[in-house]
Amino acid sequence: MKRLWLLGCTLLSACSLGGLDMQESWNFEPHVLDPHTFKNTWQYMQDRNRPGQDSVFNDMLQAIAYAGIDSSVYTQQGRTYILLHRDAVLRLDKKKVTPDCYWGKYLVPDRDAAGNIIPGKFRAARSWQEYRPEQVKAWLLYLIVQGEYTFSNIGPENETVQTLLPPQADTANPTSIMTLRLTNDRNSTIKLNDFLNSTTVTNVRTGGILNTNGPAHVVDRVVEFRTKP
């Protein structure tokens, strides 16, 4: 008898089971978010820097200003831009600065109440001003890749690319290169500097943002080229 009732439900426009109406069929239309922003990288960062609302790139914009980099650098064509989520600059875990953000990785000398350096004592930075502008500028230039690289042309094998960091500026990376690859799984994560003996592999948090002057990828951890001894 139950089988006959279920069969009847398939023939009728609506039935109820236990007092609940059966769900009517509907056509599912998949929708893929458009990665195009229709603005250049500089405009994109500015639009994502609204105090009290959305200030995800505020720390990066402060670094750019402190380092003295002209904003036109972020409007030029034919480049790939690695953008810094605020967690890449300062990330807290249980109110402690983590060692995988810039201010937690590159410690600065601690000072006493009079402003004098305490020998042998270091702490996490509290502002960009505690670093030399040249150091901040070098890191920001390293995060700009020559050429356009995104999901359409990054594969599972490492792609070695050149950055805007001048050669020999970093003794640990004298050729100023970066590697990019795509994980061969359903997540398709872009990984930066994921090579043999790398000490710092960075996963892209949000990849494939297509700005009018080139793709951008957002990271929330430090990006650097270092190898194990």
PDB file of C-alpha atoms in Angstrom:
ATOM      1  CA  MET A   1       0.000   0.000   0.000  1.00  0.00           C
ATOM      2  CA  LYS A   2       2.883   2.348   0.845  1.00  0.00           C
ATOM      3  CA  ARG A   3       4.422   1.721  -2.566  1.00  0.00           C
ATOM      4  CA  LEU A   4       1.162   2.705  -4.295  1.00  0.00           C
ATOM      5  CA  TRP A   5       1.008   5.946  -2.251  1.00  0.00           C
ATOM      6  CA  LEU A   6       4.563   6.895  -3.215  1.00  0.00           C
ATOM      7  CA  LEU A   7       3.837   6.161  -6.847  1.00  0.00           C
ATOM      8  CA  GLY A   8       0.778   8.375  -6.652  1.00  0.00           C
ATOM      9  CA  CYS A   9       2.884  11.199  -5.282  1.00  0.00           C
ATOM     10  CA  THR A  10       5.123  11.110  -8.316  1.00  0.00           C
ATOM     11  CA  LEU A  11       2.092  11.605 -10.544  1.00  0.00           C
ATOM     12  CA  LEU A  12       0.511  14.438  -8.595  1.00  0.00           C
ATOM     13  CA  SER A  13       1.755  18.032  -8.456  1.00  0.00           C
ATOM     14  CA  ALA A  14       1.961  18.001  -4.646  1.00  0.00           C
ATOM     15  CA  CYS A  15       1.786  15.442  -1.853  1.00  0.00           C
ATOM     16  CA  SER A  16       2.484  15.512   1.842  1.00  0.00           C
ATOM     17  CA  LEU A  17       4.381  13.083   3.999  1.00  0.00           C
ATOM     18  CA  GLY A  18       4.059  13.353   7.757  1.00  0.00           C
ATOM     19  CA  GLY A  19       2.321  16.710   7.322  1.00  0.00           C
ATOM     20  CA  LEU A  20       5.119  18.179   5.159  1.00  0.00           C
ATOM     21  CA  ASP A  21       4.723  19.035   1.499  1.00  0.00           C
ATOM     22  CA  MET A  22       6.988  17.269  -0.957  1.00  0.00           C
ATOM     23  CA  GLN A  23       9.516  19.641  -2.566  1.00  0.00           C
ATOM     24  CA  GLU A  24       8.686  20.537  -6.122  1.00  0.00           C
ATOM     25  CA  SER A  25      11.313  19.975  -8.810  1.00  0.00           C
ATOM     26  CA  TRP A  26      13.284  22.974 -10.063  1.00  0.00           C
ATOM     27  CA  ASN A  27      16.041  23.663 -12.539  1.00  0.00           C
ATOM     28  CA  PHE A  28      19.453  24.309 -10.984  1.00  0.00           C
ATOM     29  CA  GLU A  29      21.499  26.873 -12.865  1.00  0.00           C
ATOM     30  CA  PRO A  30      25.140  26.934 -11.682  1.00  0.00           C
ATOM     31  CA  HIS A  31      26.699  30.381 -11.279  1.00  0.00           C
ATOM     32  CA  VAL A  32      30.418  31.124 -11.256  1.00  0.00           C
ATOM     33  CA  LEU A  33      31.556  34.401  -9.739  1.00  0.00           C
ATOM     34  CA  ASP A  34      33.131  36.749 -12.256  1.00  0.00           C
ATOM     35  CA  PRO A  35      36.804  37.254 -11.240  1.00  0.00           C
ATOM     36  CA  HIS A  36      37.024  40.521 -13.207  1.00  0.00           C
ATOM     37  CA  THR A  37      37.040  43.641 -11.049  1.00  0.00           C
ATOM     38  CA  PHE A  38      36.937  46.147 -13.936  1.00  0.00           C
ATOM     39  CA  LYS A  39      39.481  48.308 -12.107  1.00  0.00           C
ATOM     40  CA  ASN A  40      43.254  48.367 -11.833  1.00  0.00           C
ATOM     41  CA  THR A  41      45.121  46.897  -8.881  1.00  0.00           C
ATOM     42  CA  TRP A  42      45.594  50.234  -7.141  1.00  0.00           C
ATOM     43  CA  GLN A  43      41.886  51.050  -7.403  1.00  0.00           C
ATOM     44  CA  TYR A  44      41.016  47.560  -6.184  1.00  0.00           C
ATOM     45  CA  MET A  45      43.136  47.983  -3.041  1.00  0.00           C
ATOM     46  CA  GLN A  46      41.675  51.421  -2.405  1.00  0.00           C
ATOM     47  CA  ASP A  47      38.133  50.080  -2.688  1.00  0.00           C
ATOM     48  CA  ARG A  48      38.973  47.384  -0.134  1.00  0.00           C
ATOM     49  CA  ASN A  49      40.259  49.937   2.351  1.00  0.00           C
ATOM     50  CA  ARG A  50      37.207  51.426   4.044  1.00  0.00           C
ATOM     51  CA  PRO A  51      37.864  52.074   7.766  1.00  0.00           C
ATOM     52  CA  GLY A  52      35.206  50.477   9.917  1.00  0.00           C
ATOM     53  CA  GLN A  53      33.902  48.419   7.003  1.00  0.00           C
ATOM     54  CA  ASP A  54      36.536  46.710   4.892  1.00  0.00           C
ATOM     55  CA  SER A  55      40.168  47.555   5.567  1.00  0.00           C
ATOM     56  CA  VAL A  56      41.810  44.318   4.458  1.00  0.00           C
ATOM     57  CA  PHE A  57      44.618  46.119   2.573  1.00  0.00           C
ATOM     58  CA  ASN A  58      45.150  49.023   4.966  1.00  0.00           C
ATOM     59  CA  ASP A  59      48.473  47.701   6.314  1.00  0.00           C
ATOM     60  CA  MET A  60      49.791  47.131   2.797  1.00  0.00           C
ATOM     61  CA  LEU A  61      48.804  50.613   1.698  1.00  0.00           C
ATOM     62  CA  GLN A  62      50.568  52.052   4.739  1.00  0.00           C
ATOM     63  CA  ALA A  63      53.689  50.067   3.805  1.00  0.00           C
ATOM     64  CA  ILE A  64      53.593  51.377   0.241  1.00  0.00           C
ATOM     65  CA  ALA A  65      53.392  54.962   1.501  1.00  0.00           C
ATOM     66  CA  TYR A  66      56.162  54.442   4.063  1.00  0.00           C
ATOM     67  CA  ALA A  67      58.464  52.822   1.500  1.00  0.00           C
ATOM     68  CA  GLY A  68      57.921  55.709  -0.908  1.00  0.00           C
ATOM     69  CA  ILE A  69      56.606  53.568  -3.777  1.00  0.00           C
ATOM     70  CA  ASP A  70      54.599  55.541  -6.322  1.00  0.00           C
ATOM     71  CA  SER A  71      51.050  54.267  -6.760  1.00  0.00           C
ATOM     72  CA  SER A  72      51.586  54.093 -10.543  1.00  0.00           C
ATOM     73  CA  VAL A  73      53.600  50.914  -9.935  1.00  0.00           C
ATOM     74  CA  TYR A  74      50.274  49.205  -9.204  1.00  0.00           C
ATOM     75  CA  THR A  75      48.610  50.432 -12.387  1.00  0.00           C
ATOM     76  CA  GLN A  76      51.134  49.132 -14.906  1.00  0.00           C
ATOM     77  CA  GLN A  77      50.236  46.338 -17.315  1.00  0.00           C
ATOM     78  CA  GLY A  78      51.701  42.865 -17.715  1.00  0.00           C
ATOM     79  CA  ARG A  79      52.342  42.064 -14.074  1.00  0.00           C
ATOM     80  CA  THR A  80      51.053  39.776 -11.361  1.00  0.00           C
ATOM     81  CA  TYR A  81      50.441  41.383  -7.986  1.00  0.00           C
ATOM     82  CA  ILE A  82      50.719  39.547  -4.668  1.00  0.00           C
ATOM     83  CA  LEU A  83      48.547  41.518  -2.250  1.00  0.00           C
ATOM     84  CA  LEU A  84      48.897  41.474   1.520  1.00  0.00           C
ATOM     85  CA  HIS A  85      45.865  40.660   3.617  1.00  0.00           C
ATOM     86  CA  ARG A  86      46.222  42.350   7.017  1.00  0.00           C
ATOM     87  CA  ASP A  87      47.061  38.948   8.563  1.00  0.00           C
ATOM     88  CA  ALA A  88      50.227  38.804   6.461  1.00  0.00           C
ATOM     89  CA  VAL A  89      51.435  41.898   8.282  1.00  0.00           C
ATOM     90  CA  LEU A  90      50.082  41.358  11.794  1.00  0.00           C
ATOM     91  CA  ARG A  91      48.336  38.186  12.919  1.00  0.00           C
ATOM     92  CA  LEU A  92      47.411  37.386  16.503  1.00  0.00           C
ATOM     93  CA  ASP A  93      46.787  34.026  18.117  1.00  0.00           C
ATOM     94  CA  LYS A  94      45.557  34.190  21.706  1.00  0.00           C
ATOM     95  CA  LYS A  95      46.651  37.828  21.766  1.00  0.00           C
ATOM     96  CA  LYS A  96      50.206  36.920  20.754  1.00  0.00           C
ATOM     97  CA  VAL A  97      51.829  37.938  17.466  1.00  0.00           C
ATOM     98  CA  THR A  98      52.477  34.861  15.326  1.00  0.00           C
ATOM     99  CA  PRO A  99      55.889  34.205  13.702  1.00  0.00           C
ATOM    100  CA  ASP A 100      54.379  33.725  10.228  1.00  0.00           C
ATOM    101  CA  CYS A 101      53.338  37.371   9.777  1.00  0.00           C
ATOM    102  CA  TYR A 102      55.859  40.070   8.843  1.00  0.00           C
ATOM    103  CA  TRP A 103      55.895  41.932  12.139  1.00  0.00           C
ATOM    104  CA  GLY A 104      56.222  38.656  14.030  1.00  0.00           C
ATOM    105  CA  LYS A 105      58.858  37.098  11.792  1.00  0.00           C
ATOM    106  CA  TYR A 106      61.172  40.072  11.458  1.00  0.00           C
ATOM    107  CA  LEU A 107      61.629  41.114  15.069  1.00  0.00           C
ATOM    108  CA  VAL A 108      62.968  44.514  16.065  1.00  0.00           C
ATOM    109  CA  PRO A 109      65.180  45.499  19.015  1.00  0.00           C
ATOM    110  CA  ASP A 110      63.261  46.124  22.200  1.00  0.00           C
ATOM    111  CA  ARG A 111      63.736  49.423  23.979  1.00  0.00           C
ATOM    112  CA  ASP A 112      63.497  50.650  27.546  1.00  0.00           C
ATOM    113  CA  ALA A 113      61.258  53.471  28.805  1.00  0.00           C
ATOM    114  CA  ALA A 114      63.853  56.031  27.720  1.00  0.00           C
ATOM    115  CA  GLY A 115      63.918  54.687  24.170  1.00  0.00           C
ATOM    116  CA  ASN A 116      67.303  52.997  24.480  1.00  0.00           C
ATOM    117  CA  ILE A 117      67.869  49.613  22.817  1.00  0.00           C
ATOM    118  CA  ILE A 118      67.979  46.708  25.255  1.00  0.00           C
ATOM    119  CA  PRO A 119      70.938  44.537  24.132  1.00  0.00           C
ATOM    120  CA  GLY A 120      69.953  41.032  23.051  1.00  0.00           C
ATOM    121  CA  LYS A 121      66.203  41.595  23.450  1.00  0.00           C
ATOM    122  CA  PHE A 122      63.820  41.607  20.500  1.00  0.00           C
ATOM    123  CA  ARG A 123      60.065  41.839  20.010  1.00  0.00           C
ATOM    124  CA  ALA A 124      57.414  41.960  17.295  1.00  0.00           C
ATOM    125  CA  ALA A 125      57.163  45.270  15.466  1.00  0.00           C
ATOM    126  CA  ARG A 126      54.283  47.629  16.175  1.00  0.00           C
ATOM    127  CA  SER A 127      54.489  49.741  13.023  1.00  0.00           C
ATOM    128  CA  TRP A 128      56.287  49.901   9.683  1.00  0.00           C
ATOM    129  CA  GLN A 129      58.327  52.807  11.036  1.00  0.00           C
ATOM    130  CA  GLU A 130      60.371  50.346  13.108  1.00  0.00           C
ATOM    131  CA  TYR A 131      61.936  49.034   9.877  1.00  0.00           C
ATOM    132  CA  ARG A 132      64.150  50.809   7.398  1.00  0.00           C
ATOM    133  CA  PRO A 133      62.089  52.086   4.440  1.00  0.00           C
ATOM    134  CA  GLU A 134      64.501  50.277   2.103  1.00  0.00           C
ATOM    135  CA  GLN A 135      63.675  46.937   3.746  1.00  0.00           C
ATOM    136  CA  VAL A 136      59.934  47.448   3.378  1.00  0.00           C
ATOM    137  CA  LYS A 137      60.329  48.608  -0.215  1.00  0.00           C
ATOM    138  CA  ALA A 138      62.393  45.552  -1.123  1.00  0.00           C
ATOM    139  CA  TRP A 139      59.701  43.206   0.188  1.00  0.00           C
ATOM    140  CA  LEU A 140      56.922  45.018  -1.640  1.00  0.00           C
ATOM    141  CA  LEU A 141      58.864  44.924  -4.918  1.00  0.00           C
ATOM    142  CA  TYR A 142      59.402  41.204  -4.440  1.00  0.00           C
ATOM    143  CA  LEU A 143      55.626  40.794  -4.365  1.00  0.00           C
ATOM    144  CA  ILE A 144      55.265  42.121  -7.925  1.00  0.00           C
ATOM    145  CA  VAL A 145      55.895  39.512 -10.602  1.00  0.00           C
ATOM    146  CA  GLN A 146      56.898  40.320 -14.160  1.00  0.00           C
ATOM    147  CA  GLY A 147      54.324  38.735 -16.474  1.00  0.00           C
ATOM    148  CA  GLU A 148      50.741  37.640 -15.906  1.00  0.00           C
ATOM    149  CA  TYR A 149      50.198  34.367 -14.031  1.00  0.00           C
ATOM    150  CA  THR A 150      46.879  32.980 -12.905  1.00  0.00           C
ATOM    151  CA  PHE A 151      44.846  29.765 -13.029  1.00  0.00           C
ATOM    152  CA  SER A 152      44.847  29.725 -16.823  1.00  0.00           C
ATOM    153  CA  ASN A 153      48.621  29.369 -17.145  1.00  0.00           C
ATOM    154  CA  ILE A 154      49.897  28.002 -13.818  1.00  0.00           C
ATOM    155  CA  GLY A 155      50.258  24.225 -13.652  1.00  0.00           C
ATOM    156  CA  PRO A 156      51.220  21.620 -11.026  1.00  0.00           C
ATOM    157  CA  GLU A 157      54.907  22.052 -11.836  1.00  0.00           C
ATOM    158  CA  ASN A 158      56.725  25.085 -10.483  1.00  0.00           C
ATOM    159  CA  GLU A 159      56.859  28.134 -12.729  1.00  0.00           C
ATOM    160  CA  THR A 160      59.935  30.219 -11.947  1.00  0.00           C
ATOM    161  CA  VAL A 161      59.235  33.918 -12.417  1.00  0.00           C
ATOM    162  CA  GLN A 162      61.105  37.191 -12.056  1.00  0.00           C
ATOM    163  CA  THR A 163      60.013  39.864  -9.614  1.00  0.00           C
ATOM    164  CA  LEU A 164      60.600  43.611  -9.510  1.00  0.00           C
ATOM    165  CA  LEU A 165      63.107  43.211  -6.682  1.00  0.00           C
ATOM    166  CA  PRO A 166      66.466  44.276  -8.170  1.00  0.00           C
ATOM    167  CA  PRO A 167      69.039  41.466  -8.563  1.00  0.00           C
ATOM    168  CA  GLN A 168      71.454  41.056  -5.647  1.00  0.00           C
ATOM    169  CA  ALA A 169      69.159  43.055  -3.344  1.00  0.00           C
ATOM    170  CA  ASP A 170      68.520  39.908  -1.291  1.00  0.00           C
ATOM    171  CA  THR A 171      71.592  37.774  -0.629  1.00  0.00           C
ATOM    172  CA  ALA A 172      69.406  34.733   0.028  1.00  0.00           C
ATOM    173  CA  ASN A 173      67.721  35.213  -3.356  1.00  0.00           C
ATOM    174  CA  PRO A 174      70.276  36.995  -5.562  1.00  0.00           C
ATOM    175  CA  THR A 175      68.299  36.466  -8.781  1.00  0.00           C
ATOM    176  CA  SER A 176      65.082  37.797  -7.176  1.00  0.00           C
ATOM    177  CA  ILE A 177      62.914  34.895  -8.309  1.00  0.00           C
ATOM    178  CA  MET A 178      59.677  33.385  -7.067  1.00  0.00           C
ATOM    179  CA  THR A 179      58.039  30.083  -7.920  1.00  0.00           C
ATOM    180  CA  LEU A 180      54.330  29.496  -8.455  1.00  0.00           C
ATOM    181  CA  ARG A 181      52.458  26.253  -8.852  1.00  0.00           C
ATOM    182  CA  LEU A 182      48.916  24.925  -8.618  1.00  0.00           C
ATOM    183  CA  THR A 183      47.997  22.009  -6.369  1.00  0.00           C
ATOM    184  CA  ASN A 184      46.752  19.040  -8.354  1.00  0.00           C
ATOM    185  CA  ASP A 185      43.536  18.562  -6.383  1.00  0.00           C
ATOM    186  CA  ARG A 186      39.999  19.872  -6.268  1.00  0.00           C
ATOM    187  CA  ASN A 187      41.078  22.915  -4.215  1.00  0.00           C
ATOM    188  CA  SER A 188      43.498  24.147  -6.915  1.00  0.00           C
ATOM    189  CA  THR A 189      45.480  26.234  -4.437  1.00  0.00           C
ATOM    190  CA  ILE A 190      48.229  28.484  -5.756  1.00  0.00           C
ATOM    191  CA  LYS A 191      51.437  27.902  -3.798  1.00  0.00           C
ATOM    192  CA  LEU A 192      54.323  30.342  -3.698  1.00  0.00           C
ATOM    193  CA  ASN A 193      57.909  29.140  -3.293  1.00  0.00           C
ATOM    194  CA  ASP A 194      56.893  25.515  -2.805  1.00  0.00           C
ATOM    195  CA  PHE A 195      60.153  23.940  -3.950  1.00  0.00           C
ATOM    196  CA  LEU A 196      62.570  21.358  -2.569  1.00  0.00           C
ATOM    197  CA  ASN A 197      64.196  22.566   0.674  1.00  0.00           C
ATOM    198  CA  SER A 198      62.076  25.713   0.824  1.00  0.00           C
ATOM    199  CA  THR A 199      61.678  27.024   4.357  1.00  0.00           C
ATOM    200  CA  THR A 200      58.655  29.207   3.600  1.00  0.00           C
ATOM    201  CA  VAL A 201      55.804  27.901   1.452  1.00  0.00           C
ATOM    202  CA  THR A 202      52.887  30.325   1.191  1.00  0.00           C
ATOM    203  CA  ASN A 203      49.358  29.346   0.181  1.00  0.00           C
ATOM    204  CA  VAL A 204      47.373  31.963  -1.696  1.00  0.00           C
ATOM    205  CA  ARG A 205      44.267  32.867   0.288  1.00  0.00           C
ATOM    206  CA  THR A 206      42.292  34.313  -2.631  1.00  0.00           C
ATOM    207  CA  GLY A 207      43.617  33.733  -6.137  1.00  0.00           C
ATOM    208  CA  GLY A 208      42.747  34.703  -9.659  1.00  0.00           C
ATOM    209  CA  ILE A 209      41.488  38.244  -9.090  1.00  0.00           C
ATOM    210  CA  LEU A 210      41.503  39.725 -12.579  1.00  0.00           C
ATOM    211  CA  ASN A 211      42.197  43.439 -12.447  1.00  0.00           C
ATOM    212  CA  THR A 212      42.419  45.467 -15.643  1.00  0.00           C
ATOM    213  CA  ASN A 213      46.224  45.665 -15.476  1.00  0.00           C
ATOM    214  CA  GLY A 214      46.954  42.079 -14.472  1.00  0.00           C
ATOM    215  CA  PRO A 215      45.963  39.305 -12.066  1.00  0.00           C
ATOM    216  CA  ALA A 216      46.270  39.577  -8.298  1.00  0.00           C
ATOM    217  CA  HIS A 217      46.531  36.952  -5.578  1.00  0.00           C
ATOM    218  CA  VAL A 218      45.959  37.666  -1.884  1.00  0.00           C
ATOM    219  CA  VAL A 219      48.126  36.068   0.820  1.00  0.00           C
ATOM    220  CA  ASP A 220      47.761  36.116   4.595  1.00  0.00           C
ATOM    221  CA  ARG A 221      51.258  34.920   5.484  1.00  0.00           C
ATOM    222  CA  VAL A 222      54.824  36.050   4.791  1.00  0.00           C
ATOM    223  CA  VAL A 223      56.174  35.407   1.289  1.00  0.00           C
ATOM    224  CA  GLU A 224      59.919  34.921   1.001  1.00  0.00           C
ATOM    225  CA  PHE A 225      62.459  32.854  -0.933  1.00  0.00           C
ATOM    226  CA  ARG A 226      64.588  30.901   1.526  1.00  0.00           C
ATOM    227  CA  THR A 227      66.201  27.453   1.411  1.00  0.00           C
ATOM    228  CA  LYS A 228      67.233  25.093   4.166  1.00  0.00           C
ATOM    229  CA  PRO A 229      70.983  24.981   4.810  1.00  0.00           C
TER     230      PRO A 229
END
